[in-house]
CSV table of C-alpha atoms in Angstrom, one decimal:
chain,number,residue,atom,x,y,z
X,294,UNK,CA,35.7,63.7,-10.4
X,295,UNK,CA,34.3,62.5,-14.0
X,296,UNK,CA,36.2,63.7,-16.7
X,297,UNK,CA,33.6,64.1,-19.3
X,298,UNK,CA,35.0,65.9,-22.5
X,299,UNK,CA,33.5,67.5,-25.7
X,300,UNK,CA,34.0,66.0,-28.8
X,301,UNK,CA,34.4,66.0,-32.9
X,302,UNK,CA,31.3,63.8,-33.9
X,303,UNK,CA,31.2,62.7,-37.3
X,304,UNK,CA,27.7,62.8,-38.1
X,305,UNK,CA,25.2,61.9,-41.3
X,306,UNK,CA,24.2,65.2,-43.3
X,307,UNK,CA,20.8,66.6,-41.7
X,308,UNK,CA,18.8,65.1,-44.8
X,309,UNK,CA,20.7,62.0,-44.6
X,310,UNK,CA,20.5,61.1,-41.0
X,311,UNK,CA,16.7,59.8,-40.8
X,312,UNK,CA,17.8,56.9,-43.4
X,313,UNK,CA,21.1,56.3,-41.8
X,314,UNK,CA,19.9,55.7,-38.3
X,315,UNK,CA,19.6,52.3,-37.3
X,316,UNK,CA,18.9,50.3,-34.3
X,317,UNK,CA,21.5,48.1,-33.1
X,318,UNK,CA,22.0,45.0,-35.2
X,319,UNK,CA,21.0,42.3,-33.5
X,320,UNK,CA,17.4,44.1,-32.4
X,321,UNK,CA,16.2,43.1,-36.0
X,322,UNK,CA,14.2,40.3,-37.9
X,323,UNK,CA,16.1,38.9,-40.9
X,324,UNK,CA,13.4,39.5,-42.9
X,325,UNK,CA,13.5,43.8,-41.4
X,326,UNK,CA,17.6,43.9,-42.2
X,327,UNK,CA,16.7,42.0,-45.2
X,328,UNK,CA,14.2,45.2,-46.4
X,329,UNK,CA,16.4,47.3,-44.6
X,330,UNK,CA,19.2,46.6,-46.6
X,331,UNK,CA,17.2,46.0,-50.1
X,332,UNK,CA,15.6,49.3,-49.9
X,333,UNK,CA,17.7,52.1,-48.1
X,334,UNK,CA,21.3,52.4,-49.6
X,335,UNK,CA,22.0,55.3,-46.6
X,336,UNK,CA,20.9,52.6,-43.9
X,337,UNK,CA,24.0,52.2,-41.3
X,338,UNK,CA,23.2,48.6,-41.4
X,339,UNK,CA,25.2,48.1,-44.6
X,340,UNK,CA,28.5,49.8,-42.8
X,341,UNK,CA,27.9,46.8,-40.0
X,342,UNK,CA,26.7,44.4,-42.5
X,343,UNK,CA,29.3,44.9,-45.1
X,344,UNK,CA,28.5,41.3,-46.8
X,345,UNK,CA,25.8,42.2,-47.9
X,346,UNK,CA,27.4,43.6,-51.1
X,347,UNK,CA,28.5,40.6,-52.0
X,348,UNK,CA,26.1,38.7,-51.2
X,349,UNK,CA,27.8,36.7,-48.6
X,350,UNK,CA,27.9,36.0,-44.7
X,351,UNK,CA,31.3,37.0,-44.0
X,352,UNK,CA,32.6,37.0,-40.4
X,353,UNK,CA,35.6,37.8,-38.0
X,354,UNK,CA,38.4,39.9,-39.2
X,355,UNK,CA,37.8,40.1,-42.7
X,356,UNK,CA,34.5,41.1,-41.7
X,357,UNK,CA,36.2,44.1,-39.6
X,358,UNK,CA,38.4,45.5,-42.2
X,359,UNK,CA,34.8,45.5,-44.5
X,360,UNK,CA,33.2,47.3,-41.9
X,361,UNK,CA,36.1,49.8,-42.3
X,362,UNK,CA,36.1,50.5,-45.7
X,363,UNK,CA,32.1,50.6,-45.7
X,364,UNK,CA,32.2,53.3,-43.4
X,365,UNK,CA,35.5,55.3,-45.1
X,366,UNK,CA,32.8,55.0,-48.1
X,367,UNK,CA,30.0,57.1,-46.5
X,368,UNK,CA,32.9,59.3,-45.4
X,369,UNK,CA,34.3,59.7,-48.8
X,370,UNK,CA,30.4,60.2,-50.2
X,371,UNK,CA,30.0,63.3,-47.7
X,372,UNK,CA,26.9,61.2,-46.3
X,373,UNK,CA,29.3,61.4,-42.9
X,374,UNK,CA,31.0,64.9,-42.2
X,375,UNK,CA,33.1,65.3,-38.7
X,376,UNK,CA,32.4,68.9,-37.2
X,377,UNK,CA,35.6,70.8,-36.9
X,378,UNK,CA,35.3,71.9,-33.3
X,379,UNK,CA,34.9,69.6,-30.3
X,380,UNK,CA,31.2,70.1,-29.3
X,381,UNK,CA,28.6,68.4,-26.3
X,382,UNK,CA,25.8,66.8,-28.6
X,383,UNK,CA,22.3,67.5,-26.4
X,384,UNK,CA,19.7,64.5,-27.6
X,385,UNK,CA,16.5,64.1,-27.2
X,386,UNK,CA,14.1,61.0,-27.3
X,387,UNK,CA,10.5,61.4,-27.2
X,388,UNK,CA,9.1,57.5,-27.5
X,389,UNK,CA,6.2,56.2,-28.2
X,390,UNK,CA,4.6,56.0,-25.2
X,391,UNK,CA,5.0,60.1,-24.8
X,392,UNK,CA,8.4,59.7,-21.8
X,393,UNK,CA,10.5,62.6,-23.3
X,394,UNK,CA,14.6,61.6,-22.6
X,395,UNK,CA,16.9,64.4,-22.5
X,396,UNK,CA,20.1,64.1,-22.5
X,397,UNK,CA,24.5,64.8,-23.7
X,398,UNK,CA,26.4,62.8,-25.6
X,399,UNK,CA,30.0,63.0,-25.0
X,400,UNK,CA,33.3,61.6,-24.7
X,401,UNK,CA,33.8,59.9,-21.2
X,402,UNK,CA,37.2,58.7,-19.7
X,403,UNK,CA,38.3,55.0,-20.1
X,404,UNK,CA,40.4,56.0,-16.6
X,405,UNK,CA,37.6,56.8,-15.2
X,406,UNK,CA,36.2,53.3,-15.6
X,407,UNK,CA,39.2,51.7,-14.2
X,408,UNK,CA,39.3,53.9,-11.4
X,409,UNK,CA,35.4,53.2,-10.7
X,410,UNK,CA,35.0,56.9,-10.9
X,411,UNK,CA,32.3,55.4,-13.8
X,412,UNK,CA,30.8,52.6,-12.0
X,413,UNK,CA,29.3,49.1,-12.8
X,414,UNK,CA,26.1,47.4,-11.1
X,415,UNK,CA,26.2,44.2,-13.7
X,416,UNK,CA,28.6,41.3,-15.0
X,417,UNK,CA,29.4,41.2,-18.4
X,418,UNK,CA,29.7,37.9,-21.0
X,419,UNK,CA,33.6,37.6,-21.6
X,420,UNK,CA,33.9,36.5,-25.1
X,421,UNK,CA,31.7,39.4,-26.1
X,422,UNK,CA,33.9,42.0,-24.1
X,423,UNK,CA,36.7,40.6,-26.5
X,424,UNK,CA,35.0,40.0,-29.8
X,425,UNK,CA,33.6,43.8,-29.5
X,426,UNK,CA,37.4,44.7,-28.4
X,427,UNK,CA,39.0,43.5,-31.9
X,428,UNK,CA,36.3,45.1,-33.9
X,429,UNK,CA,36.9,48.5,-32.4
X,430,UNK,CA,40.5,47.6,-32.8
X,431,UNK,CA,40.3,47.4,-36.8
X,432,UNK,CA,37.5,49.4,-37.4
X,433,UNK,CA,38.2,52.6,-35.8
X,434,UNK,CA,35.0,54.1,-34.8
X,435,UNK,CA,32.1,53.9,-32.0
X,436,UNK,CA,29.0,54.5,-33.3
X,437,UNK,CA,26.7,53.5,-30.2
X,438,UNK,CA,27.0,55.3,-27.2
X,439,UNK,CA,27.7,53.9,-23.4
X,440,UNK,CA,24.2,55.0,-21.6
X,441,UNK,CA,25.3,56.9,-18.4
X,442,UNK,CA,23.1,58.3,-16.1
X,443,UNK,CA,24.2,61.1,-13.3
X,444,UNK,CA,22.0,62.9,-10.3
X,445,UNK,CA,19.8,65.3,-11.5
X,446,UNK,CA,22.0,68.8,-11.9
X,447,UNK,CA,19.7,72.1,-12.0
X,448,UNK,CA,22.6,73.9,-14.1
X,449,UNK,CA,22.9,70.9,-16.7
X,450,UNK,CA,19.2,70.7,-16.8
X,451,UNK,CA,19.5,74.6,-17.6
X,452,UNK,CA,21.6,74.6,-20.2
X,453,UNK,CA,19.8,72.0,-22.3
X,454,UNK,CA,16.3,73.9,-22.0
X,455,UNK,CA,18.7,77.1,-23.2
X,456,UNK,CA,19.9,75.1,-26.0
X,457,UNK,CA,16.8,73.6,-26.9
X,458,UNK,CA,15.4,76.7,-27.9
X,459,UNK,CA,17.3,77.0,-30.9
X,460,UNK,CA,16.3,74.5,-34.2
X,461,UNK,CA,17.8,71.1,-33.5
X,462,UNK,CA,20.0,69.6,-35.9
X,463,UNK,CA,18.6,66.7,-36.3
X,464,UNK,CA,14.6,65.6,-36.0
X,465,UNK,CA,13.1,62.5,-37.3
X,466,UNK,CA,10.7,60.0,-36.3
X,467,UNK,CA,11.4,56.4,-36.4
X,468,UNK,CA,9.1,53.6,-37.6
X,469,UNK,CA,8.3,52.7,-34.3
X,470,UNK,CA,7.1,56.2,-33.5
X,471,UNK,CA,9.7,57.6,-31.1
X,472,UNK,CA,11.0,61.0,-32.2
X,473,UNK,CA,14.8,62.2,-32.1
X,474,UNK,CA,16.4,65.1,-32.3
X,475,UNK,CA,19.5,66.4,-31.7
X,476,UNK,CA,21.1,70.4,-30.9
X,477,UNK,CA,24.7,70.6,-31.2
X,478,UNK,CA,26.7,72.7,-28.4
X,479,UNK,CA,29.5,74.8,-29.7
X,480,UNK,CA,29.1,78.0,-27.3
X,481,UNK,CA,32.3,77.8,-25.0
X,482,UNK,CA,30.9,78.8,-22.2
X,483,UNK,CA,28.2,76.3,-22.5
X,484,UNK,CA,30.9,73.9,-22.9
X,485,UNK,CA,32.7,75.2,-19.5
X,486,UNK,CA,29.8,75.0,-17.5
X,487,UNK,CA,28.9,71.4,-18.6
X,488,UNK,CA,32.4,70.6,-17.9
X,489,UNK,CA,32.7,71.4,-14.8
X,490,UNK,CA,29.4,70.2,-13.5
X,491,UNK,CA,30.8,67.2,-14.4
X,492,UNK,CA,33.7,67.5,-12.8
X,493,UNK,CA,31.8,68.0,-9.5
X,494,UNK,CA,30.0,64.8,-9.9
X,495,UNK,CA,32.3,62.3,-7.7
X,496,UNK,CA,30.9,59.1,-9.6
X,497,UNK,CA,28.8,58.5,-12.7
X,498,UNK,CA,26.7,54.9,-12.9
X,499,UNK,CA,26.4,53.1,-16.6
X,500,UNK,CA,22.9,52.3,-16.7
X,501,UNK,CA,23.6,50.2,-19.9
X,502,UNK,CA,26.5,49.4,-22.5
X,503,UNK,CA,28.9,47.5,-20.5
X,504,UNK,CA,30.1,45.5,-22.6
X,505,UNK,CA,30.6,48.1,-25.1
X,506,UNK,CA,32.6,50.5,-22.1
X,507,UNK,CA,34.6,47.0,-21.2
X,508,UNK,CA,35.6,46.5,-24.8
X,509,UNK,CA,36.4,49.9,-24.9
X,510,UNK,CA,38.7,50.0,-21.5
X,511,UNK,CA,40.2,46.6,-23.0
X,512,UNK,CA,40.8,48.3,-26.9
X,513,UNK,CA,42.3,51.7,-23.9
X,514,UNK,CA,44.4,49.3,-22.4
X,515,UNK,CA,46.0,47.9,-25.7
X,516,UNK,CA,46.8,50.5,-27.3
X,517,UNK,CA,48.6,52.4,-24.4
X,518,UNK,CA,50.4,49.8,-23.6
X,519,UNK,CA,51.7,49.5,-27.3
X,520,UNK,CA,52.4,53.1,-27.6
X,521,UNK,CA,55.5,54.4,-26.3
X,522,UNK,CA,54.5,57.7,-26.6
X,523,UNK,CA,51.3,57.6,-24.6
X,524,UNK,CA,50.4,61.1,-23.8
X,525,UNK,CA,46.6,60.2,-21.8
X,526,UNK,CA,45.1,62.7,-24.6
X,527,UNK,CA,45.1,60.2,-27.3
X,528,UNK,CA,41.3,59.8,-29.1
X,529,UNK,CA,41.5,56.1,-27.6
X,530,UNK,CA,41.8,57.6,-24.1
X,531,UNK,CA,37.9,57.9,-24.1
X,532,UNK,CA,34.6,56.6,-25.4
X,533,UNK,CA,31.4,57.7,-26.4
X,534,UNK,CA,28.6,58.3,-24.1
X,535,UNK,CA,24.9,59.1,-23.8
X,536,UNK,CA,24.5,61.2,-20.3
X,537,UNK,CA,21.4,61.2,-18.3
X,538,UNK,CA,19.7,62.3,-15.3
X,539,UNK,CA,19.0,59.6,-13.4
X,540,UNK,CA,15.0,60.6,-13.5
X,541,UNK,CA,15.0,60.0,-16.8
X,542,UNK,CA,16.0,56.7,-16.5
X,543,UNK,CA,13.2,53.6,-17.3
X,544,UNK,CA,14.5,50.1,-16.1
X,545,UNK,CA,12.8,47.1,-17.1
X,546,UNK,CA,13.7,43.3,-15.7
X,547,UNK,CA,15.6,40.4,-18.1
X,548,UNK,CA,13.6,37.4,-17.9
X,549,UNK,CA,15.2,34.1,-18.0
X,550,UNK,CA,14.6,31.0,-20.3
X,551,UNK,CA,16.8,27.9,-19.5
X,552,UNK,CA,17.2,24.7,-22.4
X,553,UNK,CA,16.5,21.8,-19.7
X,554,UNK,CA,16.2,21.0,-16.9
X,555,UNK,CA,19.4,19.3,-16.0
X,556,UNK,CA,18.1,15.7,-15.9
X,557,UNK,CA,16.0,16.1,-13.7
X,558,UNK,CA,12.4,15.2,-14.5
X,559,UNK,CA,9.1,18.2,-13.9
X,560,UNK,CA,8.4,16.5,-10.8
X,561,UNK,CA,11.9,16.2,-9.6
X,562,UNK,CA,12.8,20.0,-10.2
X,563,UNK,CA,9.3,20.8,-8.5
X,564,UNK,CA,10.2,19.0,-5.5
X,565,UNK,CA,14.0,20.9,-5.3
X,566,UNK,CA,12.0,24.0,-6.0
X,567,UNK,CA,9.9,23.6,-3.0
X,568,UNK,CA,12.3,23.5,-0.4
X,569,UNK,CA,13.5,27.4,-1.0
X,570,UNK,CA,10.0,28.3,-2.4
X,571,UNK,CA,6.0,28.3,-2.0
X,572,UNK,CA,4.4,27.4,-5.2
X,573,UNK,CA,1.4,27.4,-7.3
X,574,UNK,CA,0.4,26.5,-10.1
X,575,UNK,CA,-1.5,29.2,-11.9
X,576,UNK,CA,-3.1,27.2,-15.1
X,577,UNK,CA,-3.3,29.3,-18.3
X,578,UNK,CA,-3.7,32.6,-17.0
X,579,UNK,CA,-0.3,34.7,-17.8
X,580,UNK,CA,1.3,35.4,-14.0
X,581,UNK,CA,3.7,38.7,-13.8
X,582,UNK,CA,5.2,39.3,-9.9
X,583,UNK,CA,4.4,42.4,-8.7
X,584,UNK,CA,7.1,42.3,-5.5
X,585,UNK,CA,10.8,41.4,-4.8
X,586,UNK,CA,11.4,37.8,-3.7
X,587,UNK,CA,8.0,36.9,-6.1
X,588,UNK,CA,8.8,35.1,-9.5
X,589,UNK,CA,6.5,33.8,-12.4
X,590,UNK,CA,7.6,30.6,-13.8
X,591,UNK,CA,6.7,29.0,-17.0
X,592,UNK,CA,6.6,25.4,-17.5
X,593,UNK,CA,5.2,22.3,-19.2
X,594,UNK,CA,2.2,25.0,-20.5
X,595,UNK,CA,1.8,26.1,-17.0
X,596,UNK,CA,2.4,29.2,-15.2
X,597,UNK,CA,3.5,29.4,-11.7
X,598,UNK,CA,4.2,31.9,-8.8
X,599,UNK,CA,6.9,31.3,-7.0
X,600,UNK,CA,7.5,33.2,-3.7
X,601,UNK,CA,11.1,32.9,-1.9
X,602,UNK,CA,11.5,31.2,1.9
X,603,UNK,CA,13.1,34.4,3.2
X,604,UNK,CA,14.1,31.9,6.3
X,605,UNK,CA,15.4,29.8,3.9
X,606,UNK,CA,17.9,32.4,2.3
X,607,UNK,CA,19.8,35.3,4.8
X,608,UNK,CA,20.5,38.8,3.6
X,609,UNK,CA,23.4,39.9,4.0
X,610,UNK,CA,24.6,42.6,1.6
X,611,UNK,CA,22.5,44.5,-1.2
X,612,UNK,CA,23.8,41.7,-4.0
X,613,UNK,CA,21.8,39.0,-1.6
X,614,UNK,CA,18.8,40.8,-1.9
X,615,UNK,CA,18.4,41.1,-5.8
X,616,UNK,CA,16.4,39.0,-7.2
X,617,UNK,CA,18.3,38.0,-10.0
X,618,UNK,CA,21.2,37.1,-7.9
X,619,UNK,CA,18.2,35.2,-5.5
X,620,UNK,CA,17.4,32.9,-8.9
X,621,UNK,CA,20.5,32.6,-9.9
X,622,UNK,CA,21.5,31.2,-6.0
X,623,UNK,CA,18.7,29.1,-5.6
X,624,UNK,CA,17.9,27.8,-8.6
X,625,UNK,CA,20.0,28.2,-11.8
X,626,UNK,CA,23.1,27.0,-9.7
X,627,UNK,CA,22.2,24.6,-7.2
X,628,UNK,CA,19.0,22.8,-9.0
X,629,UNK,CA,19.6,23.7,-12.1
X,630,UNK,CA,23.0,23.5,-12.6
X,631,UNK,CA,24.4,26.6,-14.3
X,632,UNK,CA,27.6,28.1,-12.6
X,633,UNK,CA,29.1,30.7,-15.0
X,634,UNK,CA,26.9,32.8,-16.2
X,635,UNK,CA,28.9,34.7,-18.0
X,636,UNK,CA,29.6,31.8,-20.4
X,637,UNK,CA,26.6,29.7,-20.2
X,638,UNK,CA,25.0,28.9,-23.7
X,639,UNK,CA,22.2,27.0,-21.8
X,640,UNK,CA,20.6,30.3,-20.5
X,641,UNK,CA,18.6,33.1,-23.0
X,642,UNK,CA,17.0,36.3,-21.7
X,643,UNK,CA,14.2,38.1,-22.5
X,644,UNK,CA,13.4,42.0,-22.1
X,645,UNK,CA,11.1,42.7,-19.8
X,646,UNK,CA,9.2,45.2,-21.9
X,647,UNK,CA,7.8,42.3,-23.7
X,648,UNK,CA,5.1,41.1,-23.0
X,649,UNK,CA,5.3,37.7,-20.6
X,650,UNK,CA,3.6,36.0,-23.0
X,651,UNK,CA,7.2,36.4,-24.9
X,652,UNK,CA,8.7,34.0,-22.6
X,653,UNK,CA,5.6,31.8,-23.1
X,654,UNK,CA,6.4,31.6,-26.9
X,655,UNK,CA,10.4,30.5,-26.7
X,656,UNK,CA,9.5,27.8,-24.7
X,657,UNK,CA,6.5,27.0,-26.6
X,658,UNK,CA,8.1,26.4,-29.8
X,659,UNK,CA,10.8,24.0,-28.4
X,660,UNK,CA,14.0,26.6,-28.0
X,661,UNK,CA,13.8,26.1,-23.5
X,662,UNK,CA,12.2,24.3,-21.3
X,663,UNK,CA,11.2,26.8,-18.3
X,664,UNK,CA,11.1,30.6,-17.7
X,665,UNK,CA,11.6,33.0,-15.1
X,666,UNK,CA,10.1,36.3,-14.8
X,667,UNK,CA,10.8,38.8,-12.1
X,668,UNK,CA,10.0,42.7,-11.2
X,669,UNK,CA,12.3,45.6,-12.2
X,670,UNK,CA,15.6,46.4,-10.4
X,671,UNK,CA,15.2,50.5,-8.8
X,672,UNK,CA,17.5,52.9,-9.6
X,673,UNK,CA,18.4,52.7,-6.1
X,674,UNK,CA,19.4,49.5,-5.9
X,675,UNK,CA,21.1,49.5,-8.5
X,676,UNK,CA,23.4,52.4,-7.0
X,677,UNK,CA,23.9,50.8,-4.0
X,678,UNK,CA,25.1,47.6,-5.7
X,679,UNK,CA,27.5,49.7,-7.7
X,680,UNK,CA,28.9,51.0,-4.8
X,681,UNK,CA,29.4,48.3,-2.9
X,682,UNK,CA,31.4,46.9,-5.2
X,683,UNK,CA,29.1,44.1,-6.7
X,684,UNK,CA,28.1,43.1,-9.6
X,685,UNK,CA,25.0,42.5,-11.1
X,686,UNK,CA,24.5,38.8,-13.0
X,687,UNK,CA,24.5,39.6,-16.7
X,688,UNK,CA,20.9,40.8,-17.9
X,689,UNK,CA,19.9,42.3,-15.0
X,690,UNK,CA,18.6,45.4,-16.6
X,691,UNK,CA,16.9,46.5,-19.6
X,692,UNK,CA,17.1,50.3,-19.7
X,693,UNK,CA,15.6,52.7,-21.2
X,694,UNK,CA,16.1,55.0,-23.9
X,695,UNK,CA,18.0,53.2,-26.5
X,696,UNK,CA,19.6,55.3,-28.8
X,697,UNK,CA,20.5,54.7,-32.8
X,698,UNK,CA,23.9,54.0,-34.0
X,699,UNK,CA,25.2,56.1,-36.5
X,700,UNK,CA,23.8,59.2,-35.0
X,701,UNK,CA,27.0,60.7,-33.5
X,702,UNK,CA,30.1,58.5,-34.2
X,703,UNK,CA,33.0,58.5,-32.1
X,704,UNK,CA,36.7,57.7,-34.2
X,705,UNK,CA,40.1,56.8,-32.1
């Protein structure tokens, strides 16, 4: 049973919130955060780059506490107001490429998570889970929700045509052309019946944010265990959440871009390669697989297609047959030496939605030496990995939509 909850956002002014919005941090240029930051004083990017003000990188806690009083500073400038009622928050993306996203944003239970009610398909990078745990710690605040997705409800999917009806709260249209807007949901009985759809729902999947619903199980964990008066209602109880139905979800592969080739030379790693894999070498022309078990590889200038020995490698359990797990079993371990993957530096990835040509480019200009490409993981494999109890390597996925930060925020 998911407990899924409504909420008191705080939330930018509705002529504020189109120059607040940000993408996440690291998704920009220096030169964009650089404009960004010159040229929009409303931008949520000065909250999360608080330095900026002075002119100076400034990092760890002291970069934390900055963060706070940045963003008790939009608060205390009304740019942020909280609503005074707990609310669902229905949001919808319409992108570029005309897929319309429809979905809730609300709070979601960090028991839930431990109890797998809220279940995982892929590995996360310690050191992040931790670095992301102290800044929720000091700061106070989520302001990027945990992307959920749950089987497609007729009576949710009701009740956000009903309240789409009404003016939104929110619309505006990004610089890369995807529009957003935003109803809120206040009616009580429109709350109810969310609620308890939810409730029905035995398991919910995180299609992507889990490091940020780690961090935030790791920040639950801390703080109940340092407050003797734990009640299980306290704000840090939960996190923030984008739900939606699992049609709407677009998943996209992670290519892979390793530094080296762990001493071996081209012709060395070529012949390794060929005992679990037929290859050829495609020249110039850009290779993308279009099945599972087929791989593109870039190296020395060259693009390859690389198709697995299935007699080579058994099957035995839905981890064995994703493909990521395939690479990482028959190559990036054995050949070329990469065990932890959750804190290799040696290893980059690259979003699928690029272009392949991307991968091309960072090992073109000197940053890897060879790249791995490979289709998209199905929504349905990605269930059944989830529940049976595996985990995905990191950067298995890239899912789609991505929402702003500073939209909705989220304070415990």
């Amino acid at each position: 049973m998911a407990h899924i909850i409504p909420f008191k956002a705080v939330r930018p002014t509705r002529d504020k919130v189109s120059l607040v919005a940000a993408r996440s941090y690291q998704s920009y240029t220096l030169e964009q955060r650089e404009s960004r930051l010159r040229d929009n004083p409303f931008s949520f990017l000065h909250i999360v780059n608080p330095g900026y003000k002075f002119d100076k990188q400034i990092s760890g806690e002291a970069r934390y506490n900055l963060v706070r009083n940045r963003y008790l500073e939009f608060k205390e400038d009304a740019i942020f107001v909280q609503d005074q009622q707990p609310c669902y928050y229905i949001y919808q993306i319409k992108d570029r490429d005309q897929q319309v996203f429809n979905g809730i944003v609300a709070a979601t239970s960090a028991e839930d998570y431990e109890n797998d009610v809220i279940k995982k398909h892929e590995d996360t990078i310690e050191f992040r889970e931790v670095i992301f745990k102290d800044y929720l710690k000091t700061v106070g605040f989520n302001a990027e929700p945990v992307l959920l997705t749950y089987p497609d409800n007729a009576v949710i999917a009701e009740i956000i045509k009903e309240v789409q009806k009404a003016r939104s709260e929110y619309e505006f249209t990004t610089t890369y052309r995807d529009t957003h807007l935003l109803w809120k949901v206040d009616d009580a009985d429109q709350i109810k019946k969310i609620s308890q759809e939810f409730q029905q729902m035995e398991t919910v999947y995180i299609a992507d944010g889990h490091h940020r619903s780690s961090s935030s199980y790791l920040l639950y964990k801390d703080l109940k265990e340092t407050n003797p008066t734990h009640t299980g209602q306290e704000p840090y109880n939960f996190f923030m959440s984008y739900l939606i139905p699992e049609s709407d979800l677009r998943i996209h592969e992670f290519n892979r871009v390793i530094t080296d080739l762990n001493g071996l030379t081209k012709e060395e790693f070529l012949i390794h390669l060929d005992m679990m894999y037929r290859i050829e070498n495609r020249g110039q022309v850009p290779y993308h697989p279009n099945k599972k078990h087929h791989f593109s590889m870039y190296l020395d200038g060259d693009f390859y297609s690389i198709y697995l020995r299935k007699a080579s490698y058994p099957i035995e359990n839905s981890l064995d047959g994703l493909d990521a797990q395939i690479l990482f079993k028959t190559i990036l371990g054995p050949i070329l030496g990469i065990q932890d993957l959750r804190n290799e530096s040696r290893i980059g990835y690259i979003n699928g939605k690029k272009d392949i040509v991307s991968m091309k480019s960072a090992i073109d200009n000197g940053n890897y030496r060879v790249g791995f490409g490979m289709v998209p993981v199905s929504i349905e494999e990605m269930k059944t990995i989830a529940d049976d109890g595996f985990k995905m390597p990191p950067k298995s996925t890239f899912i789609e939509p991505k929402l702003r930060c500073g939209v909705t925020i989220y304070e415990f």
